[in-house]
Structure formats: structure tokens, C-alpha cells
CSV table of C-alpha atoms in Angstrom, one decimal:
chain,number,residue,atom,x,y,z
A,76,MET,CA,12.4,25.3,-14.4
A,77,GLN,CA,9.4,27.7,-14.4
A,78,GLN,CA,5.3,26.2,-14.6
A,79,ALA,CA,3.6,26.9,-17.4
A,80,ALA,CA,0.4,28.9,-15.7
A,81,VAL,CA,-2.8,27.4,-15.5
A,82,ASP,CA,-6.0,28.9,-14.9
A,83,PRO,CA,-7.5,29.2,-11.1
A,84,ALA,CA,-10.7,28.1,-12.0
A,85,VAL,CA,-8.9,24.7,-12.8
A,86,MET,CA,-7.0,24.5,-10.3
A,87,ARG,CA,-10.0,25.3,-7.4
A,88,ARG,CA,-12.1,23.0,-8.9
A,89,ALA,CA,-9.2,20.1,-8.7
A,90,TRP,CA,-8.2,21.0,-5.4
A,91,LEU,CA,-12.2,20.5,-4.0
A,92,VAL,CA,-12.1,17.2,-6.4
A,93,LEU,CA,-8.8,16.1,-4.4
A,94,VAL,CA,-10.6,17.4,-1.1
A,95,VAL,CA,-13.6,14.9,-1.8
A,96,VAL,CA,-11.8,12.2,-2.7
A,97,SER,CA,-9.7,12.1,0.1
A,98,LEU,CA,-12.0,11.9,2.2
A,99,ALA,CA,-13.1,8.7,0.6
A,100,SER,CA,-9.7,7.7,0.6
A,101,PHE,CA,-9.3,8.4,4.0
A,102,GLN,CA,-10.7,5.0,5.5
A,103,THR,CA,-8.7,2.6,3.6
A,104,ALA,CA,-5.2,4.1,4.0
A,105,MET,CA,-5.3,4.5,7.8
A,106,SER,CA,-6.6,0.9,7.7
A,107,LEU,CA,-3.3,0.3,6.2
A,108,SER,CA,-1.0,1.6,9.3
A,109,ILE,CA,-4.1,0.6,12.2
A,110,ILE,CA,-4.2,-3.3,11.6
A,111,PHE,CA,-0.4,-3.4,12.7
A,112,VAL,CA,-1.0,-2.3,16.4
A,113,VAL,CA,-4.1,-3.6,16.6
A,114,TYR,CA,-2.6,-7.3,15.9
A,115,ALA,CA,-1.0,-7.4,18.7
A,116,ASP,CA,-4.5,-7.1,20.8
A,117,LEU,CA,-5.5,-10.0,18.3
A,118,LYS,CA,-3.6,-12.3,20.0
A,119,GLU,CA,-4.7,-11.7,23.2
A,120,SER,CA,-8.4,-11.8,22.4
A,121,PHE,CA,-7.4,-15.1,20.1
A,122,PRO,CA,-4.8,-16.7,22.2
A,123,HIS,CA,-5.0,-20.3,20.2
A,124,ALA,CA,-4.2,-18.7,17.0
A,125,SER,CA,-1.1,-19.0,15.1
A,126,GLU,CA,1.4,-16.0,14.7
A,127,ALA,CA,1.1,-17.7,10.4
A,128,GLU,CA,-3.4,-17.6,11.0
A,129,LEU,CA,-3.0,-14.1,11.9
A,130,SER,CA,-0.9,-12.7,9.7
A,131,TRP,CA,-3.9,-13.6,6.8
A,132,VAL,CA,-5.5,-10.6,8.5
A,133,ILE,CA,-3.7,-8.3,7.0
A,134,ASN,CA,-2.7,-10.7,3.8
A,135,SER,CA,-6.4,-11.1,3.6
A,136,PHE,CA,-6.7,-8.0,2.5
A,137,THR,CA,-3.4,-7.2,0.6
A,138,ILE,CA,-3.8,-9.8,-1.4
A,139,VAL,CA,-7.7,-9.8,-2.5
A,140,GLY,CA,-6.5,-6.3,-3.4
A,141,ALA,CA,-3.7,-7.0,-5.2
A,142,ALA,CA,-5.6,-9.7,-7.8
A,143,THR,CA,-9.1,-7.2,-8.1
A,144,LEU,CA,-7.6,-3.9,-8.7
A,145,VAL,CA,-6.7,-4.1,-12.4
A,146,ILE,CA,-10.4,-5.8,-12.9
A,147,CYS,CA,-12.2,-3.0,-10.8
A,148,GLY,CA,-10.5,-0.2,-12.5
A,149,VAL,CA,-12.0,-1.2,-15.9
A,150,LEU,CA,-15.3,-2.0,-14.0
A,151,GLY,CA,-14.8,1.3,-13.3
A,152,GLU,CA,-14.3,2.5,-16.5
A,153,ARG,CA,-17.6,0.6,-17.5
A,154,TRP,CA,-19.9,1.3,-14.6
A,155,GLY,CA,-19.0,5.3,-14.1
A,156,ARG,CA,-16.1,6.6,-11.6
A,157,ARG,CA,-17.9,8.1,-9.2
A,158,ARG,CA,-20.5,4.9,-9.0
A,159,THR,CA,-17.8,3.1,-8.8
A,160,LEU,CA,-16.0,4.6,-6.0
A,161,MET,CA,-18.9,5.0,-4.0
A,162,ALA,CA,-20.2,1.6,-4.4
A,163,GLY,CA,-16.0,0.5,-3.2
A,164,ILE,CA,-16.1,3.0,0.0
A,165,ALA,CA,-20.3,1.1,0.6
A,166,VAL,CA,-18.4,-2.2,0.5
A,167,PHE,CA,-15.7,-1.6,2.4
A,168,THR,CA,-18.0,0.3,5.5
A,169,LEU,CA,-19.8,-2.8,6.3
A,170,ALA,CA,-17.2,-5.3,5.5
A,171,SER,CA,-15.3,-3.0,8.5
A,172,ALA,CA,-18.9,-3.4,10.4
A,173,GLY,CA,-18.5,-7.2,10.2
A,174,ALA,CA,-15.0,-7.3,10.7
A,175,ALA,CA,-16.1,-5.3,14.0
A,176,LEU,CA,-18.6,-8.3,15.1
A,177,ALA,CA,-16.5,-11.2,13.7
A,178,PRO,CA,-16.7,-14.4,16.1
A,179,SER,CA,-13.8,-15.9,15.5
A,180,THR,CA,-10.3,-15.4,13.0
A,181,GLY,CA,-11.8,-16.7,10.1
A,182,ALA,CA,-14.5,-14.9,10.3
A,183,LEU,CA,-11.7,-11.7,10.6
A,184,ILE,CA,-9.9,-12.8,7.6
A,185,VAL,CA,-13.1,-12.8,5.5
A,186,ALA,CA,-14.1,-9.3,6.5
A,187,ARG,CA,-11.1,-8.3,6.0
A,188,ALA,CA,-11.2,-9.9,2.2
A,189,LEU,CA,-13.9,-8.0,1.8
A,190,GLN,CA,-12.4,-4.6,2.6
A,191,GLY,CA,-9.6,-5.2,0.6
A,192,PHE,CA,-12.4,-5.8,-2.2
A,193,GLY,CA,-14.1,-2.5,-1.6
A,194,THR,CA,-11.1,-0.9,-1.5
A,195,SER,CA,-10.0,-2.0,-5.0
A,196,LEU,CA,-12.9,-0.8,-6.4
A,197,SER,CA,-12.6,2.5,-4.6
A,198,LEU,CA,-8.8,3.1,-4.9
A,199,PRO,CA,-8.4,3.1,-9.1
A,200,MET,CA,-11.6,5.5,-9.6
A,201,GLY,CA,-10.3,8.0,-6.4
A,202,ALA,CA,-6.3,8.1,-8.3
A,203,ALA,CA,-7.8,8.9,-12.3
A,204,ILE,CA,-10.4,10.7,-10.4
A,205,VAL,CA,-8.0,13.2,-9.0
A,206,ILE,CA,-4.7,12.9,-12.0
A,207,GLU,CA,-7.5,13.3,-14.4
A,208,ALA,CA,-8.9,16.9,-12.3
A,209,PHE,CA,-5.2,18.3,-12.3
A,210,PRO,CA,-4.2,20.2,-15.6
A,211,VAL,CA,-0.1,17.6,-16.8
A,212,ALA,CA,1.5,20.8,-15.4
A,213,ARG,CA,0.6,20.4,-11.5
A,214,ARG,CA,-0.1,16.9,-11.5
A,215,GLY,CA,2.4,15.8,-9.7
A,216,THR,CA,1.3,18.4,-7.2
A,217,GLY,CA,-2.0,16.4,-7.2
A,218,VAL,CA,-0.8,12.9,-6.7
A,219,GLY,CA,1.5,14.1,-4.5
A,220,ALA,CA,-0.9,15.9,-2.4
A,221,TRP,CA,-3.2,12.6,-2.8
A,222,SER,CA,-0.5,10.8,-1.4
A,223,ALA,CA,-0.3,12.6,1.2
A,224,ASN,CA,-3.9,12.6,2.6
A,225,GLY,CA,-3.6,8.5,2.7
A,226,ALA,CA,0.1,9.2,4.4
A,227,VAL,CA,-1.5,11.3,6.8
A,228,ALA,CA,-4.1,8.8,7.4
A,229,ALA,CA,-1.6,6.6,8.1
A,230,ALA,CA,0.6,8.0,9.9
A,231,MET,CA,-2.8,8.1,12.4
A,232,GLY,CA,-3.0,5.2,11.9
A,233,PRO,CA,-0.9,3.5,15.0
A,234,SER,CA,-1.7,6.2,17.4
A,235,VAL,CA,-5.4,6.0,17.1
A,236,GLY,CA,-5.0,2.1,16.7
A,237,ALA,CA,-3.0,2.3,20.0
A,238,LEU,CA,-5.9,4.9,21.7
A,239,LEU,CA,-8.4,2.6,20.3
A,240,VAL,CA,-6.9,-0.3,22.1
A,241,HIS,CA,-5.8,1.1,25.4
A,242,VAL,CA,-9.8,2.3,26.4
A,243,GLY,CA,-11.3,-0.6,24.2
A,244,ASP,CA,-10.1,-3.3,22.4
A,245,TRP,CA,-9.3,-4.0,18.2
A,246,ARG,CA,-12.9,-3.9,16.9
A,247,TRP,CA,-13.2,-0.6,18.2
A,248,ALA,CA,-10.7,0.1,14.7
A,249,PHE,CA,-13.0,-1.3,12.7
A,250,TRP,CA,-16.2,0.2,13.8
A,251,LEU,CA,-13.9,3.4,13.2
A,252,ASN,CA,-14.2,3.5,9.3
A,253,VAL,CA,-18.0,3.5,9.9
A,254,PRO,CA,-19.1,7.0,9.9
A,255,PHE,CA,-16.2,7.6,7.1
A,256,GLY,CA,-17.6,5.6,5.4
A,257,VAL,CA,-21.5,7.3,5.7
A,258,ILE,CA,-19.9,11.1,5.4
A,259,ALA,CA,-17.9,10.3,1.8
A,260,LEU,CA,-20.9,8.5,0.4
A,261,ALA,CA,-23.0,11.6,1.1
A,262,PHE,CA,-20.1,14.4,0.2
A,263,ILE,CA,-19.1,12.5,-3.6
A,264,GLY,CA,-22.7,12.1,-4.6
A,265,LYS,CA,-23.0,16.0,-4.4
A,266,VAL,CA,-19.3,16.8,-5.7
A,267,ILE,CA,-17.4,14.5,-8.3
A,268,GLN,CA,-19.5,14.3,-11.6
A,269,GLU,CA,-19.9,11.2,-13.7
A,270,HIS,CA,-17.5,9.4,-16.0
A,271,ARG,CA,-17.7,6.7,-18.0
A,272,ASN,CA,-15.6,5.6,-21.2
A,273,PRO,CA,-17.3,6.1,-24.3
A,274,GLN,CA,-15.5,3.0,-25.6
A,275,THR,CA,-17.4,0.8,-23.0
A,276,PRO,CA,-14.0,-1.4,-22.3
A,277,GLU,CA,-14.1,-5.1,-22.0
A,278,LEU,CA,-13.4,-6.3,-18.7
A,279,PRO,CA,-9.6,-8.2,-18.7
A,280,ASP,CA,-8.4,-11.4,-18.4
A,281,ARG,CA,-10.7,-13.2,-15.3
A,282,LEU,CA,-8.7,-16.3,-15.5
A,283,GLY,CA,-5.4,-14.1,-15.3
A,284,ALA,CA,-7.4,-12.0,-11.6
A,285,LEU,CA,-7.7,-15.7,-10.8
A,286,MET,CA,-3.7,-16.3,-11.4
A,287,VAL,CA,-3.2,-13.1,-9.7
A,288,LEU,CA,-5.0,-14.3,-6.4
A,289,ALA,CA,-3.1,-18.3,-6.7
A,290,GLY,CA,-0.1,-16.7,-7.5
A,291,VAL,CA,0.7,-14.3,-4.6
A,292,GLY,CA,-1.4,-16.9,-2.4
A,293,GLY,CA,0.6,-19.5,-2.9
A,294,VAL,CA,4.1,-17.4,-2.2
A,295,VAL,CA,2.9,-16.1,0.9
A,296,PHE,CA,1.2,-18.8,2.1
A,297,ALA,CA,4.6,-21.1,1.7
A,298,LEU,CA,6.0,-18.1,3.9
A,299,VAL,CA,4.0,-17.8,6.2
A,300,GLN,CA,3.5,-21.8,7.1
A,301,SER,CA,6.8,-22.8,6.9
A,302,ARG,CA,8.2,-22.3,10.2
A,303,GLU,CA,4.8,-23.8,11.7
A,304,TRP,CA,4.8,-27.1,9.1
A,305,SER,CA,8.4,-26.4,7.8
A,306,TRP,CA,10.1,-26.1,4.2
A,307,ALA,CA,9.8,-29.6,3.7
A,308,ASP,CA,6.5,-30.3,4.3
A,309,PRO,CA,4.8,-31.3,0.7
A,310,VAL,CA,2.1,-28.3,0.8
A,311,VAL,CA,4.4,-26.2,1.9
A,312,LEU,CA,6.6,-27.1,-1.2
A,313,ALA,CA,3.7,-27.2,-3.6
A,314,ALA,CA,2.7,-23.1,-2.4
A,315,LEU,CA,6.8,-22.5,-2.7
A,316,ILE,CA,7.4,-23.8,-6.2
A,317,GLY,CA,4.0,-23.2,-7.6
A,318,GLY,CA,2.4,-19.7,-6.5
A,319,PRO,CA,6.2,-18.4,-8.1
A,320,LEU,CA,5.3,-20.8,-11.1
A,321,VAL,CA,1.5,-19.2,-11.5
A,322,LEU,CA,2.8,-15.7,-11.7
A,323,VAL,CA,5.4,-16.5,-14.2
A,324,LEU,CA,2.6,-18.3,-16.5
A,325,LEU,CA,1.1,-15.2,-15.8
A,326,ALA,CA,3.2,-13.0,-17.5
A,327,TRP,CA,3.7,-15.3,-20.4
A,328,ARG,CA,-0.3,-15.3,-20.5
A,329,SER,CA,-0.3,-11.7,-20.1
A,330,MET,CA,1.6,-11.3,-23.3
A,331,ARG,CA,-0.5,-12.8,-25.2
A,332,HIS,CA,-4.2,-12.2,-23.9
A,333,ARG,CA,-6.2,-9.4,-26.2
A,334,LEU,CA,-6.8,-8.2,-22.7
A,335,PRO,CA,-4.8,-8.8,-20.2
A,336,VAL,CA,-5.4,-8.2,-16.5
A,337,ILE,CA,-1.9,-6.1,-16.4
A,338,ASP,CA,-1.3,-5.0,-19.6
A,339,PRO,CA,2.3,-5.2,-20.5
A,340,ARG,CA,2.3,-2.7,-22.7
A,341,LEU,CA,1.7,0.0,-20.3
A,342,PHE,CA,6.1,-1.5,-19.2
A,343,GLN,CA,7.3,0.4,-22.2
A,344,PHE,CA,7.2,3.2,-20.5
A,345,LYS,CA,11.2,3.3,-18.3
A,346,SER,CA,9.4,5.5,-16.3
A,347,PHE,CA,5.9,3.7,-15.5
A,348,ARG,CA,8.2,0.5,-15.5
A,349,LEU,CA,11.6,1.2,-13.0
A,350,GLY,CA,8.9,3.4,-10.4
A,351,ASN,CA,6.6,-0.2,-10.2
A,352,TYR,CA,10.0,-1.9,-10.0
A,353,GLY,CA,11.2,0.5,-6.8
A,354,MET,CA,6.7,0.6,-5.2
A,355,LEU,CA,7.5,-3.5,-5.0
A,356,VAL,CA,10.9,-3.5,-3.3
A,357,PHE,CA,10.2,-0.6,-1.4
A,358,SER,CA,7.2,-1.7,0.1
A,359,ILE,CA,8.2,-4.8,0.9
A,360,ALA,CA,11.0,-3.2,3.3
A,361,PHE,CA,8.4,-0.7,4.6
A,362,PHE,CA,5.1,-2.9,6.4
A,363,GLY,CA,7.9,-5.7,6.7
A,364,HIS,CA,9.6,-3.1,8.9
A,365,GLN,CA,5.1,-2.6,10.6
A,366,LEU,CA,5.2,-6.1,11.8
A,367,VAL,CA,8.9,-5.8,13.0
A,368,GLY,CA,8.7,-3.0,15.2
A,369,VAL,CA,5.7,-4.4,16.8
A,370,ASN,CA,6.8,-7.3,17.8
A,371,TYR,CA,9.8,-5.5,18.8
A,372,LEU,CA,8.2,-3.2,21.1
A,373,THR,CA,5.5,-5.3,22.5
A,374,ILE,CA,7.8,-8.4,22.7
A,375,VAL,CA,11.0,-7.1,23.3
A,376,TRP,CA,10.6,-4.5,25.0
A,377,GLU,CA,7.5,-5.6,27.0
A,378,LEU,CA,5.8,-2.3,26.3
A,379,THR,CA,1.6,-1.6,25.6
A,380,ILE,CA,-0.2,-1.7,22.8
A,381,PHE,CA,-0.6,2.0,23.4
A,382,GLU,CA,3.0,2.8,23.8
A,383,ALA,CA,4.4,1.0,20.7
A,384,GLY,CA,1.8,2.9,19.3
A,385,MET,CA,3.1,6.0,20.1
A,386,LEU,CA,6.8,4.7,19.0
A,387,LEU,CA,5.6,3.9,15.7
A,388,THR,CA,3.4,7.1,14.5
A,389,PRO,CA,7.0,9.5,13.6
A,390,VAL,CA,7.6,6.8,10.1
A,391,PHE,CA,3.7,7.5,9.2
A,392,VAL,CA,3.9,11.3,9.9
A,393,PHE,CA,6.8,12.0,8.4
A,394,THR,CA,5.6,10.3,5.7
A,395,GLY,CA,2.7,12.6,5.5
A,396,LEU,CA,4.9,15.4,5.8
A,397,LEU,CA,7.3,15.4,3.1
A,398,SER,CA,4.6,12.7,0.5
A,399,ALA,CA,3.2,16.3,-0.7
A,400,LEU,CA,6.3,18.3,-0.9
A,401,SER,CA,8.4,15.0,-2.7
A,402,GLY,CA,5.1,15.1,-5.3
A,403,ARG,CA,5.6,19.3,-5.7
A,404,TRP,CA,9.3,19.1,-5.6
A,405,ALA,CA,9.3,16.1,-8.9
A,406,ASP,CA,7.1,18.7,-10.5
A,407,ARG,CA,9.6,21.1,-10.7
A,408,TRP,CA,13.1,19.1,-10.6
A,409,GLY,CA,12.7,15.9,-11.5
A,410,PRO,CA,11.4,12.6,-9.1
A,411,ALA,CA,14.7,10.3,-9.2
A,412,ARG,CA,16.9,12.4,-7.0
A,413,PHE,CA,14.0,12.7,-4.1
A,414,VAL,CA,13.7,8.5,-4.7
A,415,VAL,CA,17.2,8.1,-3.9
A,416,ALA,CA,17.6,10.5,-1.3
A,417,GLY,CA,14.2,9.0,0.4
A,418,SER,CA,15.6,5.4,0.0
A,419,LEU,CA,18.7,6.0,1.0
A,420,MET,CA,17.3,8.0,4.5
A,421,TRP,CA,14.7,4.6,5.0
A,422,THR,CA,18.4,2.5,4.6
A,423,GLY,CA,19.7,4.6,7.6
A,424,GLY,CA,17.3,4.4,9.6
A,425,MET,CA,17.3,0.7,8.6
A,426,VAL,CA,20.8,0.2,9.9
A,427,TRP,CA,20.6,2.2,12.9
A,428,GLN,CA,18.0,0.3,14.2
A,429,TRP,CA,20.5,-2.6,13.7
A,430,ALA,CA,23.0,-1.5,14.6
A,431,THR,CA,21.4,-0.3,18.3
A,432,LEU,CA,19.1,-4.0,18.6
A,433,GLY,CA,19.3,-5.0,22.1
A,434,GLY,CA,17.2,-6.4,24.7
A,435,GLU,CA,17.1,-2.8,26.8
A,436,GLU,CA,14.9,-0.2,26.4
A,437,ASP,CA,16.5,3.0,23.6
A,438,LEU,CA,14.2,5.4,22.7
A,439,VAL,CA,15.9,8.0,21.8
A,440,ALA,CA,17.6,5.3,18.9
A,441,TRP,CA,14.4,4.2,17.5
A,442,VAL,CA,12.9,7.7,17.7
A,443,LEU,CA,16.0,9.0,15.6
A,444,SER,CA,15.7,6.0,13.5
A,445,VAL,CA,12.6,5.8,12.8
A,446,THR,CA,11.9,9.8,11.9
A,447,LEU,CA,15.3,9.3,9.7
A,448,ALA,CA,12.5,6.3,8.0
A,449,GLY,CA,10.1,8.6,7.9
A,450,ILE,CA,11.3,11.2,5.8
A,451,GLY,CA,13.2,9.3,3.5
A,452,SER,CA,10.1,7.1,2.9
A,453,GLY,CA,7.7,10.3,2.2
A,454,LEU,CA,10.2,11.3,0.0
A,455,VAL,CA,10.0,7.8,-1.6
A,456,TRP,CA,6.3,7.3,-2.4
A,457,GLY,CA,5.2,11.2,-3.2
A,458,SER,CA,8.1,10.7,-6.0
A,459,LEU,CA,7.4,6.9,-6.9
A,460,PHE,CA,3.7,7.7,-7.5
A,461,ALA,CA,5.0,11.0,-10.1
A,462,VAL,CA,7.5,8.9,-11.5
A,463,MET,CA,4.6,6.0,-12.9
A,464,VAL,CA,1.7,8.8,-13.9
A,465,ALA,CA,4.1,11.3,-15.6
A,466,ASP,CA,4.1,9.9,-19.3
A,467,LEU,CA,0.7,7.5,-19.1
A,468,PRO,CA,-1.8,9.0,-21.9
A,469,SER,CA,-5.0,10.0,-19.9
A,470,ASP,CA,-6.8,7.2,-21.6
A,471,PHE,CA,-4.9,5.1,-19.2
A,472,LEU,CA,-4.0,6.3,-16.2
A,473,ALA,CA,-6.7,4.5,-14.4
A,474,SER,CA,-5.1,1.5,-15.5
A,475,GLY,CA,-1.5,2.5,-14.6
A,476,SER,CA,-2.6,3.3,-11.1
A,477,SER,CA,-4.3,0.0,-10.5
A,478,VAL,CA,-1.3,-1.8,-11.9
A,479,ALA,CA,0.7,0.5,-9.1
A,480,GLN,CA,-2.0,-0.3,-5.8
A,481,THR,CA,-1.3,-4.3,-7.2
A,482,MET,CA,3.0,-3.4,-6.9
A,483,MET,CA,2.3,-2.2,-3.0
A,484,ARG,CA,-0.2,-4.5,-2.3
A,485,VAL,CA,1.4,-7.4,-3.0
A,486,GLY,CA,4.9,-5.4,-1.9
A,487,ASN,CA,2.5,-5.4,1.4
A,488,ALA,CA,1.7,-9.1,1.0
A,489,PHE,CA,5.0,-10.2,1.1
A,490,GLY,CA,6.7,-7.8,3.5
A,491,VAL,CA,4.3,-9.1,6.0
A,492,ALA,CA,5.1,-12.6,5.4
A,493,ILE,CA,8.7,-12.6,4.8
A,494,ALA,CA,8.8,-10.6,8.2
A,495,VAL,CA,6.7,-13.7,10.1
A,496,THR,CA,9.2,-16.0,8.1
A,497,VAL,CA,12.5,-14.6,9.4
A,498,ILE,CA,11.2,-13.6,13.3
A,499,GLY,CA,9.0,-16.4,13.2
A,500,ALA,CA,7.9,-17.8,17.3
A,501,THR,CA,11.9,-16.7,18.2
A,502,LEU,CA,11.4,-13.6,19.8
A,503,ALA,CA,11.5,-13.5,23.7
A,504,VAL,CA,11.5,-10.6,26.8
A,505,GLY,CA,14.8,-9.3,26.2
A,506,GLN,CA,15.7,-11.5,23.6
A,507,VAL,CA,16.4,-9.3,19.7
A,508,GLY,CA,16.6,-13.3,18.0
A,509,ASN,CA,16.7,-12.8,14.1
A,510,LEU,CA,15.8,-9.0,14.2
A,511,GLY,CA,19.0,-8.7,13.0
A,512,THR,CA,17.9,-10.6,10.1
A,513,SER,CA,14.9,-8.8,9.7
A,514,TYR,CA,16.4,-5.4,9.4
A,515,ILE,CA,18.9,-6.1,6.7
A,516,MET,CA,15.9,-7.6,4.5
A,517,LEU,CA,14.4,-4.4,5.8
A,518,ALA,CA,17.8,-1.5,5.1
A,519,ALA,CA,18.7,-3.7,1.3
A,520,GLY,CA,15.0,-2.6,-0.3
A,521,GLY,CA,16.0,0.7,0.9
A,522,ALA,CA,19.0,0.2,-1.3
A,523,VAL,CA,17.5,-1.4,-4.5
A,524,THR,CA,14.9,1.2,-4.5
A,525,ALA,CA,17.8,3.5,-4.7
A,526,VAL,CA,19.1,2.1,-7.3
A,527,LEU,CA,16.8,2.3,-9.4
A,528,GLY,CA,15.8,5.7,-9.0
A,529,VAL,CA,18.8,6.2,-10.3
A,530,ARG,CA,18.3,5.0,-13.2
A,531,CYS,CA,14.4,6.1,-13.3
A,532,THR,CA,15.3,9.5,-14.7
A,533,GLN,CA,14.3,9.4,-19.6
A,534,PRO,CA,17.3,10.4,-21.2
A,535,ARG,CA,17.1,13.5,-23.0
A,536,GLY,CA,16.3,13.3,-26.3
A,537,MET,CA,14.6,10.0,-25.9
A,538,PRO,CA,10.7,10.7,-26.6
A,539,ALA,CA,8.3,8.1,-25.1
A,540,PRO,CA,7.3,5.1,-26.3
A,541,ALA,CA,3.1,4.9,-27.8
A,542,LEU,CA,0.8,3.0,-26.6
A,543,LYS,CA,-0.9,0.8,-29.4
């Protein structure tokens, strides 16, 4: 299928915008992967903190982000995309400094929550600015390249984090964000033009945002505390029942609210709907694997944090290399086949790791399996984002991108919480404990995403529904 010609000047401008926005998003993307490597060092710095308590260092970031992304997307349309992007970077940078100085796990968790809020301000605006800059015929390429930037940053996270811990400690992983933030703010002010929605959109359902926070937080709390307090604990039971119930009420409220926090009209689009389901499921598997892998390498195999970081890097490296290509391929041949192929490769990598689990080191099997999984995840991420934005009208790009990022963050939080619950305190030197169950979960996530990918293609001759 031949692509339509576009003005070279438009493309040059689009690539310049992409480079500047990518510089801004680099620090936030790296923080998604670097935290899993420094997590092991956190346990040494705070020896009295439980596994469940430490997991909130990861999950406070993702849960707050999931609850605030959509509202921040609308705020950006009111305040201006450039202004909001810069505000988000400033908040994230200051919160990073606060995390680096944190004297306790409580202070660190609060700083991570503020990082999540800062990312909520910057991510949807960055996505909307990039998507709007690229012509429709090249939109998949632009989205794929933007995703690739995040993947490259994430690819550097494990190795950079391992190096920082090796020469210093976990605090340097947060100090690293400060110069990135300062440089990004300087370039954005010069390159990115301001854009506001002339209709000045109203803020969506604020109670709905709190319901996202309460619902997702309740489920995660029940999962991570269940091993310490038991499933029969009244607080755990209340969170386990109340969390999903709040999310069901949120769906009901969103169908009736004039300005819902998650616009149900977006889900009229089959590609957007299935792509988001895939994003949720695959995020659970992808981010769950990072915590499982760190624990396996540092506890079962007794590797150093530096060695573990190096061995986790291939997943992110191949994800970065393939994300941009999969977005471009999606422009040419449609994304469904790459979602399916990538998901099956991820599943194969997880099954391979499950089949070779053991207390004895098997570096060849590990490297080959994570390489296969990394190639698969690269195909999935770029193609899923291309699926979700393919049919959205321009006015809904920011909100649609926010929903997609929300799904990824919810999946991140669920994946970490499930991993903490499944592996719990069962790991010991040379003992794999419940890792087999963990890998079955990780493989199943890829398989479900593959099934959703099969259904992602809009049947020919069926027009996409109009948003009214």
C-alpha cells in the first residue's frame, strides 16, 4: 500500500517537535524501568520495611498517575499544552530531588506520588503535541518513534540504575532526573508553540478521578497486604471487595455523567477499545516481569544489583529498537499482525524462562529468553499505540492518549501487586518458590493480548462511529 506524499517542511517541523518532546519524556520513561533495579538496593537501605511497604514506592507513582492522567489532559487543553508540559516536567524534577533526599520510605512514597502527578501533566500533552505535528498518513510513524524514545529510555534504565547503585546508591537514580528536567524546560520554551482549545473545555468528573484512585488503590492494597495480613483480614477483605466495586460504580457513573473522567464515547471505536484492553493486559505481564526478574536474579541466583541490571537490559533494548519500526510497519500493513506476533513472542520468552527455572545459573537461557520477550514487547507497544490513535478525531487525541496511558499505569500497578502477592516471601537462595506460577501469569498475559490483537482490525466496509 503506497503512502500519500506529504510536505517535507511539515515533516521536518514534525521531527523537530518529536525530538524536543522526546527529550522531555526521556526522564519519566527511564524512571519506569530504573526503579525495578534500584528496588533491591532500597531493601538494603530500609531493612525494616516489608516487601509490601516497599512495593508502594513503585505503585504510588503508577496509581496517582492513573487517577490524574485524564483530568490533567483536560487541564492541558485549558491552560495550554506547552505550559502544562513544562509544569509537569517541573513537578517531576522537583519531586525527583525530594525522592533523592527522602529520609524514610514514607517520604519516598510521597515523592514518588508527586512524580506520578508530574508525569500526568506532561505525558498526555507530549503525546498530543507529537500526534498533532505529524500528518495523518505518518501518524503511526510519529507515534512509533515517540514510543521508541520511551522504550530507549526504559532500555537504559536497568543498566544506568545498576551502574548508579554500583558506584553510589539508589538516590542517584533520582538525582539523574534533575539535569534532564532543566535541559528539557529550556528547549521546550524555544521550540514548542502554545496550543489551547478555543472552547476552553470544562474539567471532567473530579469525583470520578478519586474513584479511580480509590478503586485501583484498593485492589493493589488488598493484593500486596494479603500475604502479611492474610486474605481473611477484615481490612484486606474490605479493600478486595470495595476496590472492584468502586471501579464498577465508576463505569456506571461515567455512562451518565456529562463530563466523565473516562469518556465512554471513545470506546465506540473498536480499535481504541481492543487496543486499551490489550494495553491493560500486556502491561500487567510486562511490568510484573520486571519485579519477578529482579527478585529471581538477586535472591535465587545471588547476583549483584549491577549484574541483575545488565541481565534485565535486553528486554528494554529490543523493545526500544522494535517500537519505532512496528509503528512504521503499522502505517503500511496495519498493526494487528504485529500485536499478535509480538504477543506470541513474549509468551514464548516467558514459557522459555518457566521451562528453565532453577537455582543454578543458566545465563544462556536467560539472555535468549529475555531477548525473545524484548523483541515481542517492541512489536506490541508500538503497534498497540498505533491501533488506539488510528481512528480518533483530532479533538479527542489528548483524552484518548490519556486513557491509553491510564490503562498502562493501572496494568503496571496490578502487575507489580500480583507479582508481590505470588512470589511473596517464598524466595530463597537456590529456591524458585512460586516463580513458576508467576511465569504462567506472565505468559498468559501475552496470550490474551494476542487474542485481542486478532480482533483489532476494523472489518472492511464498516465506517468508524462518529463521536457526538
